[in-house]
Amino acid sequence: MAVQKPSVPSGTRDYSPDVMVRRNYIFHTIENIFRLYGYQPVETPAMEYLSTLMGKYGEEGDKLLYRILNSGNFLAAAGNLDIQSEDPVRLSGLFCEKGLRYDLTVPFARYVVQHRNEITFPFRRYQIQPVWRADRPQKGRYREFYQCDVDIVGSNSLLNERELIEIIIEIFSRLNIACLIRINNRKVLAGIAAYIGEADKLTHITASMDKLGKAGQEQVVAELMERGIGRDALRKLEPLFSLHGDNRSKVEHLERLLSGSITGRQGIAEMKQLLDLIDGLGQPGQVEFDVRLARGLNYYTGTIIEVLSKNENIGSVCGGGRYDDLTGIFGMPGLSGVGVSFGADRIYDVMNRLDLFPPAAVSSTQLLFVNFGIKEQKYMNALAPSMRKEGIITELYPDEAKLKKQLAYANSKGIPFVAIVGEEERNKGKITLKEMTSGEQKQLTLEQVIEHINSWKKKF
Amino acid sequence: MAVQKPSVPSGTRDYSPDVMVRRNYIFHTIENIFRLYGYQPVETPAMEYLSTLMGKYGEEGDKLLYRILNSGNFLAAAGNLDIQSEDPVRLSGLFCEKGLRYDLTVPFARYVVQHRNEITFPFRRYQIQPVWRADRPQKGRYREFYQCDVDIVGSNSLLNERELIEIIIEIFSRLNIACLIRINNRKVLAGIAAYIGEADKLTHITASMDKLGKAGQEQVVAELMERGIGRDALRKLEPLFSLHGDNRSKVEHLERLLSGSITGRQGIAEMKQLLDLIDGLGQPGQVEFDVRLARGLNYYTGTIIEVLSKNENIGSVCGGGRYDDLTGIFGMPGLSGVGVSFGADRIYDVMNRLDLFPPAAVSSTQLLFVNFGIKEQKYMNALAPSMRKEGIITELYPDEAKLKKQLAYANSKGIPFVAIVGEEERNKGKITLKEMTSGEQKQLTLEQVIEHINSWKKKF
């Protein structure tokens, strides 16, 4: 067979060990917090029926679904159609019944409905799995990436929003990432649209306002005018672009403006209650009520949450909100839920750039036994289990190679300690421990080696 | 939109929380041991180019690959072909350039070659990811399932085989599964084929011998005759079906028989050396040299390993062996490796049937705060972080529901403790702790609650 030059499909990645241990550190930190709050893990299959996925992500989303060709004679489903003149989109529906999941939300909604009789509500679940999108790959955008979702469904209480904000603060504090949490409420946005007399253009207004961070105010105003927002409306809207003061005074200011809209009043009431509930959470000013925040508006119905890294301008590292009818499309209406999703790739980038990974968390092998031959192998085979029992990550060099080669291996892998056990050590029942950074060597007993390495580990 | 009855594609599964925590317990146990021995995690993309996957699993395997339809106008690649009269297999090659990975071995081989310049050999890696096969679903056989592979490549030393056997013993001992480890060597099998004068029928012979566990000897002999193995050959082969004695005496017996075959002598030498190396590992008799063991012979070139649960007749729970040319097909010949794969689904089944999961490992929420209203919420919001800080998994009931409903929730989720904080408790700065199994209630301080739950946890 011809030799192939190996590569991975564009937009996908191999995760090598140095990346994996860092990613695992992030996932484990997040997962541990989820678990401490009583959230339980769920996993769903990579493949879902296309009927489950289609129509949930808009027309654009449907195009980005990866479709799995039906097994066997997939052509049969086309019957007598003139395939060559058919629409590829229609044909793909005939040739494929399954697709790869596009996010974790729709599979979760499907899961909740399918398992409704086994689930005790309110249901707290988390899910950490890859998703696939046939998007154009570009810097920071992949065709395969992990999502890390946490949701509670079956409860309207704003205590859930509070809990998620507490979880966000806890997770980013453990990861050592300084973060700003922006919150808003879709009902407040609806109230604003009503207040400026453009209730029917809510989607346009919020889509434009959402760009205020990246684009300037001028550009946003121009876009709004293009979309048919009148001068009077803009005059009322513009002051909201730059509301000043603390959360409370912003809410009070808006309360007066939005008093004419029932939805607006509801939104303000919810925001006031939430601000009460989160009083004292996090650093002063860490949670900011921001009316410009919109995030996938058609989806959320209440609270909206977005988290930014304070020290890296990289977009949101976490986001989510409340949705009142997640499961209606699958025949289970009226189930309210709220959830957020942590962006593992961006969190990784922030931590990498700011060098926030603790050395101990990403360390690999701590001790390498050098291999001098058959007699020494028996000796090291007998010693290594005691090291591992004490939690020391211990490797044996498998081949009888030259010492120089074995030390080069330790160096290249960043192994801090090497155990040298030759004839002399064997006879004395000792171990020569070499510290790779200093080059220092000492003859020690087994217990001393364990003590030495464990006290070195504590320095991190 | 019409309401859909939700379901997952046949052969795939949702993992609900009670299953997830058990699966995670297995994966974490396995992963912790891998890490202790210096193995490092790697992950590869779910999608690989079909050119990477095709031809690696035999003709049958190629048919079982899931193919991903090319994005956009996938028909274009067919050009002027008369699609309707084309072979579906050939067409699928035109319509699809990517497929889902079928196992972890071929992607790992691709990974090693692609990243050869970053890897320090010998390279110890583990990989725990799902794989997909368009197989006919049946009891215990799924179209999506996890594999859990551990390999060391770039070393010929039998110390690696020893290490993997030590790891197998350690993992199954931690999982509390009594297991039998069968070992063989492909070169011994080649020697046997030469000894009975049927060297060219090695594949047939071993494929049949491999069935000796399930089928009886008579059936196997009949099959061998059908496959053209002569009477004389069978007369020489049959005694090997039931070799008696300990490993050493079996090897010595075979050594005499296979002395005429170079490959056979090599196999015997390797087996003797391996038996020396593993002397004293595990329980007496736990590792058994068994010439009937073959396992995907065309793939392995040296040692073959298979692990059986002693108490559940469920097939192998782990298996693998040495392969001398994993990466040759991708242009990097001569790299020897050895590895085993742990069967998470079967291990799960064994542990479930024998009730081997430790309660603490699969426990979820330990303490539920009952919600009586806004004042109590503030009190419990202030108390809960102290509980979580001490590692107690703590939930707040988010809604002001009737006490009966909240206790029913705790019961249904198997939460052992409920904290009741009403007006009285708030005023006294106490917590009423209810133990759900006994129904007993006590008024305690925060510290006493923590102590009580933590001492309860220690009982497991």
CSV table of N, CA and C in Angstrom, one decimal, chain A residues 6 13 36 54 58 79 153 163 223 228 243 255 266 295-296 301 316 360 438:
chain,number,residue,atom,x,y,z
A,6,PRO,N,0.6,11.6,6.9
A,6,PRO,CA,-0.6,11.7,7.9
A,6,PRO,C,-0.9,13.1,8.3
A,13,ARG,N,-8.0,19.0,15.7
A,13,ARG,CA,-6.7,19.0,16.4
A,13,ARG,C,-6.4,17.7,17.1
A,36,LEU,N,-19.7,19.7,43.6
A,36,LEU,CA,-19.9,20.2,45.0
A,36,LEU,C,-21.3,20.9,45.1
A,54,MET,N,-32.2,19.3,13.2
A,54,MET,CA,-32.5,20.3,12.2
A,54,MET,C,-33.6,21.3,12.7
A,58,GLY,N,-31.3,27.6,13.3
A,58,GLY,CA,-31.5,28.5,12.2
A,58,GLY,C,-31.0,27.9,10.9
A,79,GLY,N,-34.7,6.5,-4.7
A,79,GLY,CA,-35.7,5.9,-5.6
A,79,GLY,C,-35.4,6.3,-7.0
A,153,VAL,N,-32.9,22.6,35.3
A,153,VAL,CA,-34.2,22.7,34.7
A,153,VAL,C,-35.3,22.3,35.6
A,163,GLU,N,-27.0,30.9,42.1
A,163,GLU,CA,-26.1,29.8,42.2
A,163,GLU,C,-25.1,29.7,41.1
A,223,GLU,N,-25.9,51.4,11.9
A,223,GLU,CA,-26.6,50.1,11.6
A,223,GLU,C,-28.0,50.1,12.0
A,228,GLY,N,-33.9,50.6,10.0
A,228,GLY,CA,-35.2,51.3,10.1
A,228,GLY,C,-35.6,51.8,11.4
A,243,LEU,N,-25.0,53.9,30.3
A,243,LEU,CA,-25.6,54.2,31.6
A,243,LEU,C,-24.5,54.2,32.7
A,255,GLU,N,-36.0,51.7,35.7
A,255,GLU,CA,-37.4,51.4,36.2
A,255,GLU,C,-38.3,52.6,35.8
A,266,GLN,N,-41.6,43.6,34.5
A,266,GLN,CA,-41.2,42.3,35.0
A,266,GLN,C,-39.7,42.1,35.0
A,295,ARG,N,-26.6,38.4,23.6
A,295,ARG,CA,-26.3,37.0,23.5
A,295,ARG,C,-27.5,36.1,23.0
A,296,GLY,N,-27.5,35.8,21.7
A,296,GLY,CA,-28.5,34.9,21.2
A,296,GLY,C,-29.9,35.1,21.7
A,301,THR,N,-35.0,33.9,27.6
A,301,THR,CA,-36.3,34.6,27.9
A,301,THR,C,-36.2,35.4,29.2
A,316,SER,N,-16.0,36.3,25.3
A,316,SER,CA,-16.5,35.8,26.6
A,316,SER,C,-15.9,34.4,26.9
A,360,ALA,N,2.4,21.9,39.7
A,360,ALA,CA,2.1,20.6,40.1
A,360,ALA,C,1.0,20.0,39.3
A,438,SER,N,19.9,20.6,39.2
A,438,SER,CA,21.2,21.0,39.8
A,438,SER,C,22.3,20.0,39.5
